[in-house]
mmCIF file of C-alpha atoms in Angstrom:
data_model
loop_
_atom_site.group_PDB
_atom_site.id
_atom_site.type_symbol
_atom_site.label_atom_id
_atom_site.label_comp_id
_atom_site.label_asym_id
_atom_site.label_seq_id
_atom_site.Cartn_x
_atom_site.Cartn_y
_atom_site.Cartn_z
ATOM 1 C CA UNK A 1 -0.216 -0.227 0.065
ATOM 2 C CA UNK A 2 1.361 3.423 -1.112
ATOM 3 C CA UNK A 3 -0.488 6.341 0.738
ATOM 4 C CA UNK A 4 0.435 9.989 -0.253
ATOM 5 C CA UNK A 5 0.519 12.793 2.266
ATOM 6 C CA UNK A 6 0.310 15.961 0.313
ATOM 7 C CA UNK A 7 2.466 19.022 1.701
ATOM 8 C CA UNK A 8 -1.055 21.058 2.425
ATOM 9 C CA UNK A 9 -2.281 18.146 4.388
ATOM 10 C CA UNK A 10 0.128 18.852 7.500
ATOM 11 C CA UNK A 11 -0.793 20.821 10.414
ATOM 12 C CA UNK A 12 0.726 24.186 10.414
ATOM 13 C CA UNK A 13 1.711 26.525 13.133
ATOM 14 C CA UNK A 14 2.822 30.153 13.248
ATOM 15 C CA UNK A 15 4.710 31.588 16.305
ATOM 16 C CA UNK A 16 6.129 34.352 14.684
ATOM 17 C CA UNK A 17 9.827 33.664 15.555
ATOM 18 C CA UNK A 18 8.942 29.762 14.422
ATOM 19 C CA UNK A 19 6.756 28.476 11.678
ATOM 20 C CA UNK A 20 5.965 25.181 11.589
ATOM 21 C CA UNK A 21 4.314 22.006 9.801
ATOM 22 C CA UNK A 22 3.513 18.767 11.619
ATOM 23 C CA UNK A 23 3.423 15.405 9.766
ATOM 24 C CA UNK A 24 1.839 13.836 12.719
ATOM 25 C CA UNK A 25 -0.039 14.661 16.120
ATOM 26 C CA UNK A 26 2.288 16.985 18.053
ATOM 27 C CA UNK A 27 1.834 19.704 20.718
ATOM 28 C CA UNK A 28 -1.658 21.227 20.776
ATOM 29 C CA UNK A 29 -2.294 19.399 17.589
ATOM 30 C CA UNK A 30 -4.023 15.961 18.071
ATOM 31 C CA UNK A 31 -5.292 13.499 15.693
ATOM 32 C CA UNK A 32 -5.750 9.818 17.217
ATOM 33 C CA UNK A 33 -5.566 8.543 13.559
ATOM 34 C CA UNK A 34 -2.182 10.276 12.995
ATOM 35 C CA UNK A 35 0.049 9.416 15.982
ATOM 36 C CA UNK A 36 2.923 7.787 14.289
ATOM 37 C CA UNK A 37 3.966 5.292 11.307
ATOM 38 C CA UNK A 38 5.860 2.190 12.326
ATOM 39 C CA UNK A 39 8.462 3.676 14.736
ATOM 40 C CA UNK A 40 7.963 7.443 13.104
ATOM 41 C CA UNK A 41 6.188 9.648 15.989
ATOM 42 C CA UNK A 42 7.260 12.996 14.971
ATOM 43 C CA UNK A 43 7.931 14.733 11.755
ATOM 44 C CA UNK A 44 8.504 18.140 12.076
ATOM 45 C CA UNK A 45 9.362 20.895 9.333
ATOM 46 C CA UNK A 46 10.634 24.057 11.130
ATOM 47 C CA UNK A 47 11.669 27.486 10.473
ATOM 48 C CA UNK A 48 13.412 29.411 13.313
ATOM 49 C CA UNK A 49 13.685 33.144 12.984
ATOM 50 C CA UNK A 50 17.386 34.632 13.421
ATOM 51 C CA UNK A 51 18.575 34.659 17.049
ATOM 52 C CA UNK A 52 15.710 32.667 18.360
ATOM 53 C CA UNK A 53 15.127 29.369 19.646
ATOM 54 C CA UNK A 54 13.804 26.730 21.933
ATOM 55 C CA UNK A 55 15.291 27.314 25.707
ATOM 56 C CA UNK A 56 16.151 24.538 28.071
ATOM 57 C CA UNK A 57 13.511 21.611 28.053
ATOM 58 C CA UNK A 58 13.103 18.108 28.825
ATOM 59 C CA UNK A 59 12.711 15.143 26.599
ATOM 60 C CA UNK A 60 12.509 11.157 27.587
ATOM 61 C CA UNK A 61 12.174 7.981 26.079
ATOM 62 C CA UNK A 62 12.693 9.232 22.089
ATOM 63 C CA UNK A 63 15.486 9.135 19.738
ATOM 64 C CA UNK A 64 15.572 12.577 17.975
ATOM 65 C CA UNK A 65 17.330 13.250 14.832
ATOM 66 C CA UNK A 66 17.700 16.852 13.435
ATOM 67 C CA UNK A 67 18.559 17.585 9.773
ATOM 68 C CA UNK A 68 19.404 21.177 8.820
ATOM 69 C CA UNK A 69 18.175 22.314 5.330
ATOM 70 C CA UNK A 70 19.447 25.877 5.657
ATOM 71 C CA UNK A 71 21.337 28.223 8.136
ATOM 72 C CA UNK A 72 22.673 26.582 11.533
ATOM 73 C CA UNK A 73 21.303 25.253 14.791
ATOM 74 C CA UNK A 74 22.936 25.572 18.001
ATOM 75 C CA UNK A 75 22.439 22.418 20.422
ATOM 76 C CA UNK A 76 22.959 22.674 24.226
ATOM 77 C CA UNK A 77 22.067 20.027 26.835
ATOM 78 C CA UNK A 78 22.780 19.087 30.406
ATOM 79 C CA UNK A 79 25.310 16.668 29.541
ATOM 80 C CA UNK A 80 27.818 19.465 28.690
ATOM 81 C CA UNK A 81 27.381 19.111 24.911
ATOM 82 C CA UNK A 82 27.306 21.924 23.010
ATOM 83 C CA UNK A 83 27.650 21.705 18.853
ATOM 84 C CA UNK A 84 26.359 23.617 15.863
ATOM 85 C CA UNK A 85 24.748 21.898 12.962
ATOM 86 C CA UNK A 86 24.389 23.137 9.129
ATOM 87 C CA UNK A 87 23.724 21.057 6.172
ATOM 88 C CA UNK A 88 25.660 17.919 5.524
ATOM 89 C CA UNK A 89 25.743 17.208 9.461
ATOM 90 C CA UNK A 90 23.005 15.276 11.516
ATOM 91 C CA UNK A 91 22.359 15.355 15.159
ATOM 92 C CA UNK A 92 21.180 12.799 16.937
ATOM 93 C CA UNK A 93 20.079 12.971 20.682
ATOM 94 C CA UNK A 94 18.619 9.724 22.822
ATOM 95 C CA UNK A 95 16.851 10.962 25.556
ATOM 96 C CA UNK A 96 16.621 7.921 27.543
ATOM 97 C CA UNK A 97 15.850 7.940 30.958
ATOM 98 C CA UNK A 98 15.742 12.089 30.518
ATOM 99 C CA UNK A 99 17.682 14.919 29.232
ATOM 100 C CA UNK A 100 17.342 18.694 28.841
ATOM 101 C CA UNK A 101 18.341 20.733 25.887
ATOM 102 C CA UNK A 102 18.315 23.869 24.165
ATOM 103 C CA UNK A 103 17.932 24.850 20.495
ATOM 104 C CA UNK A 104 18.911 28.017 18.726
ATOM 105 C CA UNK A 105 19.289 29.741 15.713
ATOM 106 C CA UNK A 106 22.921 31.535 16.231
ATOM 107 C CA UNK A 107 22.748 33.777 13.228
ATOM 108 C CA UNK A 108 20.718 37.207 13.745
ATOM 109 C CA UNK A 109 19.918 38.017 10.135
ATOM 110 C CA UNK A 110 19.206 34.721 8.534
ATOM 111 C CA UNK A 111 16.290 31.765 9.159
ATOM 112 C CA UNK A 112 17.243 28.403 9.932
ATOM 113 C CA UNK A 113 15.314 25.700 8.408
ATOM 114 C CA UNK A 114 15.229 21.916 9.924
ATOM 115 C CA UNK A 115 13.608 18.764 9.972
ATOM 116 C CA UNK A 116 13.190 17.019 13.265
ATOM 117 C CA UNK A 117 12.240 13.561 13.673
ATOM 118 C CA UNK A 118 11.662 11.520 16.843
ATOM 119 C CA UNK A 119 11.471 7.758 16.664
ATOM 120 C CA UNK A 120 10.483 5.397 19.496
ATOM 121 C CA UNK A 121 13.193 3.550 20.831
ATOM 122 C CA UNK A 122 13.658 -0.266 20.667
ATOM 123 C CA UNK A 123 14.655 -0.411 24.162
ATOM 124 C CA UNK A 124 13.380 1.848 26.902
ATOM 125 C CA UNK A 125 15.692 2.865 29.866
ATOM 126 C CA UNK A 126 18.752 3.866 28.072
ATOM 127 C CA UNK A 127 21.320 6.172 29.264
ATOM 128 C CA UNK A 128 20.969 9.706 27.398
ATOM 129 C CA UNK A 129 23.526 10.461 24.816
ATOM 130 C CA UNK A 130 24.520 12.914 22.018
ATOM 131 C CA UNK A 131 26.312 12.284 18.525
ATOM 132 C CA UNK A 132 26.993 14.863 15.877
ATOM 133 C CA UNK A 133 28.290 13.507 12.572
ATOM 134 C CA UNK A 134 29.408 14.686 9.007
ATOM 135 C CA UNK A 135 28.133 12.980 5.684
ATOM 136 C CA UNK A 136 29.625 13.455 2.146
ATOM 137 C CA UNK A 137 27.321 15.543 0.355
ATOM 138 C CA UNK A 138 28.872 14.226 -3.126
ATOM 139 C CA UNK A 139 27.846 10.893 -2.233
ATOM 140 C CA UNK A 140 24.026 11.952 -2.312
ATOM 141 C CA UNK A 141 24.070 12.198 -6.004
ATOM 142 C CA UNK A 142 21.854 9.549 -7.633
ATOM 143 C CA UNK A 143 22.125 6.944 -4.813
ATOM 144 C CA UNK A 144 20.899 6.590 -1.138
ATOM 145 C CA UNK A 145 23.236 7.524 1.386
ATOM 146 C CA UNK A 146 23.096 6.169 4.911
ATOM 147 C CA UNK A 147 23.107 9.055 7.389
ATOM 148 C CA UNK A 148 21.177 7.495 10.529
ATOM 149 C CA UNK A 149 21.061 3.631 11.242
ATOM 150 C CA UNK A 150 21.223 1.207 14.008
ATOM 151 C CA UNK A 151 24.292 -0.177 12.091
ATOM 152 C CA UNK A 152 26.538 2.818 12.575
ATOM 153 C CA UNK A 153 29.707 4.309 11.520
ATOM 154 C CA UNK A 154 31.841 7.193 11.620
ATOM 155 C CA UNK A 155 29.777 9.212 9.055
ATOM 156 C CA UNK A 156 26.348 7.573 9.830
ATOM 157 C CA UNK A 157 24.653 8.402 13.338
ATOM 158 C CA UNK A 158 23.694 5.496 15.558
ATOM 159 C CA UNK A 159 19.964 5.307 16.348
ATOM 160 C CA UNK A 160 18.686 2.691 19.119
ATOM 161 C CA UNK A 161 16.047 1.393 16.668
ATOM 162 C CA UNK A 162 15.828 -1.025 13.935
ATOM 163 C CA UNK A 163 15.768 1.582 11.286
ATOM 164 C CA UNK A 164 17.830 3.551 8.332
ATOM 165 C CA UNK A 165 17.592 7.027 7.307
ATOM 166 C CA UNK A 166 18.848 7.841 3.968
ATOM 167 C CA UNK A 167 19.219 11.050 1.733
ATOM 168 C CA UNK A 168 19.591 11.341 -1.852
ATOM 169 C CA UNK A 169 20.134 14.138 -4.337
ATOM 170 C CA UNK A 170 18.370 12.458 -7.699
ATOM 171 C CA UNK A 171 19.253 14.416 -10.980
ATOM 172 C CA UNK A 172 16.632 14.908 -13.381
ATOM 173 C CA UNK A 173 15.149 11.533 -15.126
ATOM 174 C CA UNK A 174 17.742 9.496 -12.988
ATOM 175 C CA UNK A 175 15.982 6.518 -10.874
ATOM 176 C CA UNK A 176 16.641 4.368 -7.855
ATOM 177 C CA UNK A 177 15.552 1.057 -7.042
ATOM 178 C CA UNK A 178 14.711 0.503 -3.105
ATOM 179 C CA UNK A 179 14.649 -3.486 -1.860
ATOM 180 C CA UNK A 180 13.631 -4.375 1.521
ATOM 181 C CA UNK A 181 12.545 -7.556 3.371
ATOM 182 C CA UNK A 182 9.003 -8.537 3.665
ATOM 183 C CA UNK A 183 7.000 -7.027 6.401
ATOM 184 C CA UNK A 184 9.023 -3.484 7.054
ATOM 185 C CA UNK A 185 7.806 -0.171 6.263
ATOM 186 C CA UNK A 186 9.039 2.829 3.977
ATOM 187 C CA UNK A 187 8.752 6.379 4.550
ATOM 188 C CA UNK A 188 9.420 9.073 1.959
ATOM 189 C CA UNK A 189 9.750 12.786 1.811
ATOM 190 C CA UNK A 190 10.617 15.036 -0.592
ATOM 191 C CA UNK A 191 12.445 18.109 0.493
ATOM 192 C CA UNK A 192 12.819 19.571 -2.575
ATOM 193 C CA UNK A 193 11.835 18.743 -6.258
ATOM 194 C CA UNK A 194 9.286 16.128 -7.636
ATOM 195 C CA UNK A 195 9.671 12.525 -7.612
ATOM 196 C CA UNK A 196 7.741 9.201 -9.298
ATOM 197 C CA UNK A 197 6.899 5.829 -7.451
ATOM 198 C CA UNK A 198 6.409 2.827 -9.247
ATOM 199 C CA UNK A 199 5.708 5.058 -12.256
ATOM 200 C CA UNK A 200 2.232 6.236 -11.023
ATOM 201 C CA UNK A 201 2.533 8.334 -7.671
ATOM 202 C CA UNK A 202 3.459 11.721 -8.181
ATOM 203 C CA UNK A 203 5.402 13.503 -5.199
ATOM 204 C CA UNK A 204 5.816 17.194 -5.055
ATOM 205 C CA UNK A 205 8.020 19.430 -2.625
ATOM 206 C CA UNK A 206 7.005 18.493 1.072
ATOM 207 C CA UNK A 207 4.853 15.762 -0.031
ATOM 208 C CA UNK A 208 5.153 12.377 1.882
ATOM 209 C CA UNK A 209 4.490 8.654 1.360
ATOM 210 C CA UNK A 210 3.965 5.798 3.656
ATOM 211 C CA UNK A 211 4.535 2.550 2.233
ATOM 212 C CA UNK A 212 3.869 -0.709 3.730
ATOM 213 C CA UNK A 213 3.780 -4.478 1.570
ATOM 214 C CA UNK A 214 6.051 -3.363 -0.791
ATOM 215 C CA UNK A 215 9.412 -4.922 -0.722
ATOM 216 C CA UNK A 216 10.383 -3.093 -4.329
ATOM 217 C CA UNK A 217 10.075 0.313 -4.851
ATOM 218 C CA UNK A 218 11.388 2.278 -7.861
ATOM 219 C CA UNK A 219 11.774 6.140 -7.353
ATOM 220 C CA UNK A 220 12.418 8.552 -10.010
ATOM 221 C CA UNK A 221 12.999 12.179 -10.491
ATOM 222 C CA UNK A 222 11.015 14.359 -12.658
ATOM 223 C CA UNK A 223 13.049 17.324 -11.614
ATOM 224 C CA UNK A 224 16.333 17.194 -9.713
ATOM 225 C CA UNK A 225 14.881 16.483 -6.209
ATOM 226 C CA UNK A 226 16.589 16.318 -2.768
ATOM 227 C CA UNK A 227 14.627 13.638 -0.635
ATOM 228 C CA UNK A 228 14.672 11.418 2.340
ATOM 229 C CA UNK A 229 13.896 7.455 2.591
ATOM 230 C CA UNK A 230 13.354 5.800 6.185
ATOM 231 C CA UNK A 231 13.395 2.007 6.095
ATOM 232 C CA UNK A 232 11.247 1.247 9.279
ATOM 233 C CA UNK A 233 10.689 -1.985 11.352
#
């Protein structure tokens, strides 16, 4: 089954300094029929105004991945970690038994655009941890590049869940075939550009697809496209 979720179907929030689109129930937005997809619990598309951000706040029992698309994101947490993330880097935080952190746009005159994803951990009661990794942007072109996975490496952030998050930049008219085991799920999100799934499902900028019962998927680019694929349990 391939279910398409157009960008316009997301819940929108505008707090002035923060503009957000929620793909799943989050904060004051609640839809009992849209709580999660497999282990993916939150998928927020945020724009933070220059010099603004979230002060210290708590998290618990969640795997949190931040992908900056434009600008910078400054992270500080109760374990003493301090890091600034930009495109080409991944920020992963395992909240575990409990952690406090803050997130700010350190650039006074430039917006920060980011995607923040929360995943349910495979095991609860983990010790909190933080990781900041860098991937090779040239390896995005016309292939799926793993950037977050349970099978981690120096350039792949580790996550406590049986999933792999890939990024890709497909050139116009190029295609990729993705194969996975039976019983797993796929989440696709188009960051920029246009994609076609299995030659019949069109995805535009910021559209998403939730896919089950498919072991093979053909993804082609109608225009140059930057996109994400998550292989989920």
